[in-house]
Amino acid sequence: MSSPGPLLQATAPDARKLSFRGEHLRRLSVLARYALEIRRLALVGIYHAGSGHPGGSLSCADILAALYGAELAIVPGEESDPHRDRFVLSKGHAAPALYAAWAACGYIEKEAVRSLRKLASPYQGHPHVKDTPLAETSTGSLGQGFSVAIGMALGLRHLKSPARVYTLLGDGELQEGQVWEGAMFAAHRGLGNLLAIIDYNKMQSDDLNANILGLEPLAEKWRAFGWNVQEIDGHDLSAILEAFQRASQATGQPSVIIAHTRKGRGVAFMEGKPAWHGSVKLKDAEIQTALAGLGLGESEIGSYLNGSIG
Amino acid sequence: MAALAESGPSLIGASGDTLREAFGRAIARLGTEDPRIVVLDADVAGGTGTHHFRAGLPDRFYQFGIAEQNMMSAAGGLAAVGLVPFVTTFAVFCLRALEQARLSIAYAGRNVKIVASHPGLDVGPDGGSAQALEDLAAFRALPGMTVISPADPIEMARATEAVAAFEGPVYMRTGRSPARRLFADDHVFVIGKGQILREGTDVTLIACGVEVARALDAAELLAGGGISARVVNMPTIKPIDAALVADCAERTGAIVTAEDHSVHGGLGGAVSECLAQSRPVPVEFVGVRDCFGRSGEPEELAEAYGLTAPHIAAAARRAIARKGETR
């Protein structure tokens, strides 16, 4: 990656890649299917692993579907293109959803999610860039992915690359002081090629954010730090795409999208319950119920859990 | 008053024959040769020597403010897109961002160079809060992290060149106070290699950083008492030159390690780990003994905490006296 050689050449945006971005502007129904598939595959991974964080994986599934399904200029098979967009999952514990998004959007085989957290698998409990280069960096210690993304945005601007950098943070993550160091820096440097998205599901490991260490007034905080702020429903795919579009126009300052979401979204018995934040073991009955609720019939559930996934 | 305002206060900055000044001049020169190099600072450029780089290459100097955690992780991001970041701050503040160095740099395998000025008691009057005595141990424990502590300004410059050409994460100490010149301009520095500065047969004094000059003085003191001491400069703490350490044990049968650092986990730890696996011989440790420093001039502190040449010589006599006790 950083072997000696000429610097990244300052080139005009690659026309083919931009057309790829256009081709990928899929209809919302396609993105909705991706989001549904992300939820199923994330839970399949957690079930097979016997541990993993379902609540915060389900809350960001729509955001990830919109990113990988429509927004990010990353061509499958050309993931090492220096001018590709970067996405960093700063809330690394949502790794099951990240791998599921790669699977749903064609970057990896769907069956691969079943090796989540297994010894010989590249799909660790939290993303590791040396195992999965598409992770762009290693995360799992909150706050750091955000700063790494800031470094990437600064570096890409330094190299005059047209690529943009996206990063997804959890709400509990915002309690890390490092996040606010980074927020101050990105605004001071006017990093218009940076977009942060906050998966604001209002809950963290032990309880509601509001009971642990309150974040409000959150939008005012980001505005005060000099960011271009939008607040949306993080499960409304149309709203997510429109927010991406508006953020791309704020060239002189970094953008943040505060995406209001629901923890455990899509699985009735998990929704809104902090107990499903943490690393949990999904029982047979629970995964059956969850996948049925996500639109799978009995034979399909069997395929998702142990067979070939279409 | 006008004259005072124009001249400003007399700052004790990076001047004189210090390792930080040598680093600052070296990185400023290397920057003109390698366009991938960028320097990151946390509002201490005047102290770390990177003001030279800032003056010559302002577009490649990134001021992060007093926010080391963000700076350390962002360095990982800059490296991820192909740049070669030199992260520079004081050694204690590198410790502050240790976990960022672990995850965003070492674990991610990024080609980032962390250059720490103001290590050890050599910091002097700023006192115990500012004197990092744990950094070599802490960074040595990070997988894949190369750890370097040069001994004089010439070696500092050569080490900076070697580190810039090296692919992989590095933690390197500079130094605050004026350092004695030990090496000629043609001094060769190779990462992972120590060098024998003086031959001897009764004991080996293995030192890094400011303690190398003191070890040479100690060898003189010992010679006056009829003891022949080998002196080894060991600027790379990790990976340690295990072959040279084993050779010292084989030929002299007793070892003293000397470092401006805690006796736990730094050079003494690295040497002892080698010896435990190759050829156990008596080892005595010269360093700070599980305590913090305090304000004072560097030489006063070295005397108070047992880091001077007479202390090294005394440790050598103890090590020699213990020969034959291990079976």
XYZ file of C-alpha atoms in Angstrom:
637
model
C 0.000 0.000 0.000
C 2.667 2.462 1.032
C 5.582 0.937 -0.856
C 8.159 3.417 -2.127
C 7.207 4.963 -5.417
C 5.606 8.001 -6.919
C 2.846 9.701 -5.020
C -0.721 9.222 -6.036
C -0.997 11.283 -9.186
C -3.309 14.249 -9.084
C -5.794 13.168 -11.712
C -9.247 14.225 -12.708
C -12.057 12.060 -11.321
C -12.059 8.751 -13.100
C -14.954 8.893 -15.553
C -15.611 5.174 -15.512
C -15.897 5.118 -11.751
C -18.290 8.040 -11.715
C -20.478 6.272 -14.217
C -20.326 3.281 -11.885
C -21.680 5.503 -9.156
C -24.500 6.438 -11.487
C -25.262 2.875 -12.423
C -25.484 2.068 -8.773
C -28.136 4.654 -8.074
C -30.587 1.867 -7.618
C -34.233 2.127 -7.053
C -35.205 2.302 -3.419
C -36.826 -1.110 -3.597
C -33.456 -2.628 -4.438
C -31.836 -0.857 -1.499
C -34.651 -2.042 0.744
C -33.888 -5.594 -0.349
C -30.213 -5.050 0.467
C -31.131 -3.727 3.914
C -33.342 -6.737 4.584
C -30.567 -9.063 3.438
C -28.037 -7.270 5.665
C -30.281 -7.857 8.682
C -30.694 -11.552 7.862
C -27.016 -12.173 7.176
C -25.817 -10.241 10.241
C -28.015 -12.403 12.458
C -26.915 -15.594 10.694
C -23.326 -14.622 11.463
C -24.046 -13.868 15.105
C -25.989 -17.141 15.440
C -23.115 -19.231 14.078
C -20.508 -17.309 16.065
C -22.396 -17.841 19.296
C -21.677 -14.196 20.123
C -21.810 -10.725 18.576
C -23.746 -7.467 18.808
C -27.172 -7.670 17.129
C -28.811 -4.455 18.381
C -26.400 -1.987 16.827
C -25.968 -4.136 13.721
C -29.685 -4.019 12.970
C -30.000 -0.291 13.655
C -27.459 0.621 10.941
C -28.531 -1.855 8.240
C -30.394 0.736 6.154
C -27.463 3.160 6.319
C -25.050 0.454 5.173
C -27.409 -0.585 2.359
C -27.533 2.992 1.103
C -23.754 3.373 1.369
C -22.646 0.181 -0.357
C -25.699 -0.068 -2.576
C -25.749 3.457 -3.967
C -23.248 5.929 -2.588
C -19.719 4.574 -2.293
C -17.567 4.594 -5.429
C -15.931 1.245 -4.772
C -16.003 -1.140 -7.722
C -16.208 -4.824 -6.696
C -12.926 -6.408 -7.758
C -11.144 -3.052 -7.802
C -11.091 -2.403 -4.075
C -7.441 -1.288 -4.169
C -8.070 1.602 -6.588
C -6.338 4.541 -4.864
C -9.167 6.851 -5.924
C -11.929 4.687 -4.424
C -14.160 6.154 -1.765
C -13.372 4.957 1.781
C -15.830 3.729 4.358
C -14.706 3.208 7.967
C -16.983 1.465 10.454
C -15.905 3.383 13.538
C -18.516 1.553 15.629
C -16.571 -1.642 15.008
C -18.893 -3.827 17.065
C -21.388 -3.627 14.186
C -18.969 -5.814 12.189
C -21.683 -8.453 11.567
C -23.653 -5.819 9.631
C -20.540 -4.648 7.756
C -19.723 -8.151 6.525
C -23.402 -8.689 5.756
C -23.398 -5.484 3.689
C -20.392 -6.691 1.708
C -22.182 -9.982 1.152
C -25.513 -8.401 0.222
C -23.846 -5.984 -2.226
C -21.623 -8.498 -3.970
C -18.168 -7.908 -2.502
C -17.989 -11.321 -0.782
C -19.927 -14.594 -0.850
C -23.029 -14.607 1.323
C -22.094 -17.909 2.933
C -18.898 -16.269 4.267
C -20.844 -14.545 7.050
C -21.218 -17.904 8.781
C -17.509 -17.846 9.655
C -17.920 -14.689 11.761
C -15.628 -14.773 14.802
C -14.145 -18.183 13.889
C -10.423 -18.842 14.292
C -9.462 -19.370 10.665
C -11.856 -16.731 9.326
C -10.930 -13.213 8.194
C -14.223 -11.964 9.655
C -13.167 -11.118 13.202
C -15.491 -9.859 15.897
C -14.355 -6.341 15.053
C -13.037 -5.401 11.567
C -9.325 -5.873 10.921
C -7.888 -4.319 7.783
C -5.118 -6.903 7.452
C -7.757 -9.650 7.257
C -10.297 -7.713 5.195
C -8.765 -4.792 3.228
C -12.224 -3.401 2.453
C -12.505 -2.490 6.162
C -9.920 0.241 5.314
C -8.676 0.280 8.922
C -9.001 -1.776 12.072
C -11.633 -0.661 14.535
C -13.178 -1.846 17.772
C -11.865 0.779 20.167
C -14.432 3.544 19.932
C -13.405 6.922 18.556
C -10.380 5.709 16.664
C -12.016 4.853 13.342
C -13.375 8.396 13.170
C -9.869 9.842 13.571
C -8.421 7.407 11.040
C -11.134 8.491 8.591
C -10.139 12.102 9.256
C -6.533 11.207 8.468
C -7.653 9.535 5.237
C -9.711 12.580 4.235
C -6.784 14.883 4.992
C -4.382 12.631 3.106
C -6.636 12.245 0.068
C -7.090 16.000 -0.110
C -3.317 16.404 0.272
C -2.904 14.053 -2.703
C -5.611 15.913 -4.661
C -7.718 12.766 -4.958
C -11.434 13.158 -5.754
C -12.288 10.307 -3.377
C -14.581 10.896 -0.415
C -14.381 9.378 3.068
C -17.398 8.093 4.975
C -17.499 6.877 8.548
C -20.247 5.493 10.762
C -20.184 6.182 14.501
C -22.314 4.871 17.304
C -24.016 7.212 19.717
C -22.297 5.812 22.805
C -19.058 6.275 20.894
C -19.573 10.036 21.089
C -18.724 9.827 24.785
C -15.085 9.239 23.816
C -13.102 12.472 24.074
C -11.145 11.552 20.958
C -14.274 12.065 18.852
C -14.399 15.733 19.836
C -10.691 16.186 19.214
C -11.356 14.887 15.721
C -14.517 16.936 15.276
C -12.609 20.114 16.100
C -9.756 19.181 13.780
C -11.887 18.207 10.757
C -13.831 21.467 10.931
C -10.675 23.535 11.467
C -9.198 21.942 8.348
C -12.442 22.307 6.363
C -12.520 18.657 5.328
C -15.400 18.807 2.850
C -14.549 15.318 1.584
C -15.561 13.803 4.921
C -19.021 12.583 5.894
C -19.725 11.168 9.342
C -22.964 9.344 10.043
C -24.193 8.766 13.578
C -26.315 5.697 14.212
C -28.383 7.401 16.885
C -30.342 4.494 18.346
C -30.277 6.146 21.803
C -28.961 3.080 23.580
C -25.605 1.726 24.600
C -24.347 -1.374 26.321
C -25.864 -0.928 29.730
C -28.726 1.503 29.328
C -30.063 4.521 27.460
C -27.437 7.118 26.511
C -29.497 9.592 28.508
C -28.995 7.554 31.686
C -25.316 6.771 31.130
C -23.870 10.064 29.867
C -26.304 12.237 27.958
C -25.487 13.447 24.442
C -28.126 16.112 23.922
C -28.306 18.665 22.475
C -26.426 16.620 19.899
C -27.084 18.540 16.679
C -26.196 21.792 18.434
C -22.919 20.293 19.599
C -21.889 19.375 16.047
C -22.989 22.751 14.705
C -20.999 24.469 17.415
C -17.983 22.411 16.380
C -18.334 23.775 12.834
C -19.951 20.871 11.008
C -22.674 20.819 8.363
C -25.421 18.979 10.255
C -28.462 17.076 9.006
C -30.936 15.060 11.055
C -32.889 12.285 9.370
C -34.829 9.106 9.975
C -32.050 6.531 9.632
C -34.453 3.868 8.403
C -35.826 5.995 5.532
C -33.695 5.055 2.521
C -34.899 7.979 0.489
C -33.995 10.388 3.283
C -30.551 8.771 3.628
C -29.810 9.172 -0.092
C -30.990 12.773 -0.090
C -28.820 13.521 2.927
C -25.797 11.997 1.160
C -26.518 14.231 -1.812
C -26.792 17.388 0.300
C -23.627 16.493 2.231
C -21.651 16.168 -1.001
C -22.429 19.806 -1.767
C -20.925 21.129 1.473
C -17.417 21.404 0.105
C -15.833 23.731 2.626
C -16.712 21.899 5.818
C -17.183 18.335 7.033
C -20.712 16.960 7.167
C -22.466 14.861 9.750
C -25.766 13.056 9.404
C -27.478 12.334 12.699
C -29.529 9.294 11.739
C -32.288 8.594 14.228
C -32.607 4.839 14.402
C -34.055 2.091 16.542
C -31.873 -0.478 18.214
C -32.644 -3.992 17.008
C -34.718 -2.606 14.114
C -36.499 -5.323 12.139
C -36.596 -7.977 14.860
C -39.593 -7.427 17.064
C -38.251 -9.041 20.217
C -34.990 -7.031 20.033
C -36.320 -3.601 19.117
C -35.679 -0.924 21.683
C -34.065 -3.255 24.214
C -30.518 -2.457 25.433
C -30.102 -6.096 26.441
C -29.608 -6.913 22.736
C -26.733 -4.444 22.410
C -24.044 -6.601 23.882
C -22.379 -9.718 22.659
C -25.135 -12.306 22.849
C -25.684 -15.934 21.980
C -28.717 -16.440 19.767
C -30.689 -19.573 20.632
C -32.159 -21.764 17.861
C -35.675 -20.555 18.550
C -34.546 -16.928 18.551
C -32.802 -17.081 15.160
C -35.773 -18.943 13.676
C -38.192 -16.314 14.958
C -35.935 -13.456 13.887
C -35.418 -14.744 10.328
C -39.124 -15.539 9.972
C -39.835 -11.965 10.996
C -37.411 -10.839 8.293
C -39.513 -12.536 5.636
C -37.951 -15.987 5.315
C -39.965 -19.188 5.081
C -38.984 -22.383 6.843
C -36.918 -23.877 4.011
C -35.238 -20.536 3.310
C -34.254 -20.277 6.959
C -32.592 -23.666 6.641
C -30.692 -22.471 3.581
C -29.548 -19.273 5.254
C -28.348 -21.116 8.318
C -26.674 -24.106 6.693
C -27.188 -24.311 2.951
C -26.579 -22.284 -0.168
C -27.910 -18.721 0.057
C -29.389 -17.481 -3.176
C 8.909 48.102 26.515
C 8.980 48.292 22.737
C 12.330 46.539 22.602
C 11.037 43.861 24.935
C 7.972 43.279 22.800
C 10.071 42.980 19.681
C 12.552 40.505 21.072
C 10.028 38.574 23.130
C 10.864 36.313 26.056
C 14.007 34.207 25.977
C 12.637 30.745 25.196
C 14.451 27.561 26.052
C 13.745 25.937 22.711
C 15.373 23.261 20.609
C 18.788 24.784 20.273
C 22.307 23.558 20.712
C 23.640 20.081 20.129
C 20.549 18.134 21.101
C 19.041 15.004 19.616
C 15.768 16.826 18.954
C 17.614 19.482 16.989
C 19.439 16.775 15.028
C 16.130 15.047 14.312
C 14.498 18.303 13.290
C 17.226 19.124 10.798
C 17.316 15.559 9.460
C 13.576 15.297 8.858
C 13.525 18.719 7.207
C 16.181 17.516 4.759
C 14.554 14.094 4.215
C 11.263 15.815 3.511
C 12.751 17.545 0.490
C 13.846 14.143 -0.855
C 10.709 12.076 -0.197
C 7.371 13.731 -1.065
C 5.483 11.064 0.905
C 6.778 12.409 4.226
C 4.388 14.564 6.264
C 4.991 15.796 9.812
C 2.254 15.883 12.456
C 2.621 18.104 15.496
C 0.601 18.707 18.670
C 1.676 22.297 19.384
C 5.227 21.451 20.418
C 7.129 21.991 17.147
C 9.554 24.352 18.843
C 10.398 21.633 21.342
C 10.594 18.621 19.042
C 12.697 20.279 16.332
C 10.022 19.990 13.641
C 9.898 23.777 13.253
C 12.687 23.254 10.701
C 10.377 21.052 8.612
C 7.519 23.527 9.023
C 9.709 26.388 7.799
C 10.876 24.501 4.724
C 7.787 22.453 3.832
C 4.769 24.233 5.334
C 2.324 22.388 3.058
C 3.453 19.055 4.451
C 3.355 20.082 8.098
C 0.048 19.349 9.824
C -0.732 21.030 13.113
C -3.166 18.898 15.142
C -3.340 21.051 18.256
C -3.142 19.661 21.758
C -5.064 16.523 20.834
C -2.686 13.587 20.655
C -5.248 10.806 20.446
C -6.773 12.190 17.262
C -3.304 12.891 15.870
C -2.078 9.348 16.461
C -5.101 7.685 14.840
C -5.169 10.200 11.981
C -1.545 9.274 11.272
C -2.845 5.775 10.602
C -5.290 7.245 8.086
C -2.613 9.316 6.364
C -0.438 6.204 6.070
C -3.403 4.254 4.709
C -3.520 6.510 1.651
C 0.217 6.186 1.005
C 1.838 9.039 2.907
C 4.615 8.523 5.478
C 3.569 10.406 8.610
C 6.092 11.355 11.290
C 4.034 11.897 14.455
C 5.972 14.135 16.785
C 5.327 15.132 20.363
C 6.826 14.650 23.806
C 7.330 11.091 25.011
C 4.746 11.373 27.803
C 2.103 12.428 25.296
C 2.959 9.467 23.098
C 2.068 7.379 26.152
C -1.220 9.275 26.308
C -2.023 7.989 22.812
C -0.607 4.506 23.370
C -3.854 2.735 22.619
C -4.262 4.744 19.428
C -0.736 3.657 18.443
C -1.755 0.100 19.210
C -4.977 -0.113 17.185
C -4.748 2.528 14.471
C -1.035 2.011 13.728
C 0.504 -1.244 15.003
C -2.519 -3.546 14.632
C -3.430 -2.012 11.281
C 0.212 -2.420 10.198
C 0.687 1.208 9.184
C 3.941 2.793 8.107
C 3.900 5.522 10.765
C 6.937 6.925 12.563
C 6.325 8.104 16.125
C 9.165 10.383 17.180
C 9.195 11.272 20.891
C 11.224 14.101 22.296
C 11.706 14.817 25.998
C 12.191 11.243 27.254
C 13.450 10.283 30.684
C 15.097 12.299 33.427
C 16.906 14.152 30.615
C 13.777 16.354 30.548
C 15.023 17.959 33.750
C 13.253 20.873 35.456
C 9.741 20.259 34.078
C 9.605 17.533 36.676
C 8.137 14.104 37.245
C 4.929 14.607 35.258
C 6.930 15.307 32.084
C 9.624 12.654 32.416
C 8.538 9.549 30.486
C 10.268 6.580 32.098
C 7.885 3.940 30.771
C 7.746 4.602 27.014
C 10.334 2.072 25.853
C 8.581 -0.676 27.805
C 5.117 0.311 26.637
C 5.917 0.664 22.946
C 8.176 -2.389 22.986
C 5.163 -4.450 23.987
C 3.229 -3.504 20.837
C 3.507 -6.273 18.220
C 5.534 -5.256 15.178
C 6.674 -1.944 16.679
C 10.357 -1.133 16.156
C 11.793 0.849 19.104
C 14.883 3.046 18.783
C 16.814 5.342 21.144
C 19.912 6.934 19.526
C 22.876 8.122 21.578
C 24.158 11.312 19.985
C 23.176 13.917 17.387
C 25.012 12.185 14.548
C 23.399 8.854 15.324
C 20.047 10.630 15.628
C 20.399 11.951 12.083
C 21.468 8.571 10.695
C 18.643 6.829 12.568
C 16.111 9.295 11.159
C 17.317 8.459 7.655
C 17.084 4.739 8.375
C 13.607 5.068 9.873
C 12.355 7.070 6.882
C 13.596 4.357 4.522
C 12.175 1.542 6.684
C 8.713 0.124 6.004
C 6.728 -0.359 9.221
C 5.732 1.322 12.461
C 8.534 2.810 14.563
C 8.754 4.470 17.976
C 11.922 6.556 18.291
C 13.195 8.690 21.154
C 15.104 11.896 20.613
C 16.348 13.912 23.617
C 15.879 17.312 25.178
C 19.229 18.254 26.650
C 22.552 18.876 24.875
C 24.199 15.532 24.216
C 27.870 14.682 24.048
C 29.187 13.926 20.551
C 30.209 10.299 20.336
C 30.284 9.567 16.622
C 31.905 10.908 13.469
C 29.891 12.045 10.483
C 30.432 8.709 8.735
C 28.760 6.786 11.608
C 26.703 3.890 10.291
C 23.314 3.153 11.847
C 21.468 -0.058 11.014
C 18.072 -0.831 12.581
C 18.426 -3.891 14.814
C 22.202 -3.690 15.167
C 24.213 -2.718 18.222
C 27.870 -1.883 18.094
C 30.885 -2.374 20.303
C 32.357 1.035 21.147
C 35.101 -0.288 23.407
C 36.448 -3.798 23.825
C 36.744 -5.462 27.216
C 36.811 -8.898 28.785
C 35.427 -8.739 32.348
C 31.981 -7.232 31.883
C 29.834 -5.618 29.162
C 28.056 -2.305 29.639
C 25.076 -2.210 27.254
C 23.504 1.234 26.999
C 21.181 3.383 24.909
C 20.466 7.096 24.648
C 22.212 9.433 27.063
C 23.548 6.480 29.037
C 25.978 5.499 26.258
C 28.280 8.425 27.033
C 28.061 7.615 30.744
C 28.869 3.952 30.053
C 32.039 5.009 28.211
C 33.000 7.102 31.231
C 32.247 4.148 33.495
C 34.571 1.939 31.420
C 37.337 4.471 32.040
C 36.646 4.413 35.778
C 36.690 0.623 35.764
C 39.929 0.523 33.779
C 41.514 2.610 36.508
C 40.621 -0.190 38.916
C 41.945 -2.911 36.648
C 38.601 -3.994 35.234
C 38.248 -4.428 31.483
C 34.761 -3.441 30.338
C 33.269 -3.841 26.889
C 30.886 -1.006 26.003
C 28.005 -1.628 23.599
C 25.776 1.015 22.083
C 22.333 -0.584 21.644
C 20.173 2.034 19.887
C 17.555 -0.472 18.714
C 15.662 -1.773 21.728
C 13.370 -3.809 19.476
C 14.251 -5.914 17.643
C 17.175 -6.298 20.021
C 20.515 -7.445 18.563
C 20.290 -10.882 20.172
C 23.459 -12.179 18.550
C 25.509 -9.339 19.984
C 23.944 -9.755 23.435
C 24.792 -13.465 23.392
C 28.328 -12.673 22.275
C 28.737 -10.229 25.174
C 27.586 -12.894 27.612
C 29.894 -15.468 26.067
C 33.012 -13.275 26.059
C 32.610 -11.241 29.252
C 30.314 -13.348 31.470
C 28.550 -10.404 33.119
C 26.354 -7.581 31.862
C 25.146 -4.165 32.977
C 22.327 -2.429 31.158
C 22.011 1.357 31.410
C 19.085 3.481 30.259
C 17.317 6.732 31.131
C 14.114 4.744 31.728
C 12.544 2.490 34.303
C 14.516 -0.673 35.018
C 11.322 -2.523 34.134
C 10.675 -3.515 30.542
C 13.054 -1.292 28.583
C 16.597 -2.070 27.439
C 17.277 -4.078 30.594
C 14.180 -6.151 30.004
C 15.002 -6.724 26.342
C 18.579 -7.799 27.096
C 17.475 -10.057 29.944
C 14.894 -11.772 27.768
C 17.668 -12.577 25.292
C 20.010 -13.867 27.952
C 17.366 -16.015 29.596
C 16.992 -17.847 26.310
C 20.612 -17.925 25.163
C 23.231 -17.736 27.899
C 22.126 -16.680 31.400
C 24.829 -14.578 33.084
C 24.602 -12.051 35.931
C 22.847 -8.831 34.854
C 22.680 -5.596 36.815
C 20.283 -2.831 35.845
C 21.065 0.867 35.801
C 17.871 2.853 35.387
C 15.119 4.430 37.416
C 13.844 2.050 40.094
C 10.063 1.851 39.947
C 9.507 5.473 40.844
C 8.778 8.784 39.151
C 11.295 11.562 38.610
C 11.155 15.121 39.900
C 12.397 18.601 39.020
C 16.121 19.220 38.793
C 18.838 19.674 36.207
C 19.464 16.523 34.141
C 22.901 15.883 35.629
C 21.583 16.401 39.163
C 18.757 13.970 38.464
C 21.122 11.420 36.929
C 23.156 11.551 40.144
C 20.098 11.443 42.413
C 18.514 8.491 40.585
C 21.709 6.508 40.077
C 22.328 6.889 36.338
C 25.863 8.364 36.297
C 29.167 6.709 35.387
C 30.106 5.830 39.003
C 26.742 4.083 39.393
C 27.322 2.113 36.209
C 30.818 1.190 37.386
C 29.456 0.049 40.748
C 26.849 -2.072 38.965
C 29.641 -3.602 36.877
C 31.544 -4.620 39.994
C 28.389 -6.206 41.411
C 27.798 -8.128 38.200
C 31.376 -9.360 38.113
C 31.154 -10.439 41.762
C 28.106 -12.552 40.912
C 29.875 -14.499 38.155
C 29.597 -18.194 38.760
C 26.573 -17.929 41.021
C 24.136 -19.004 38.308
C 24.080 -22.679 37.556
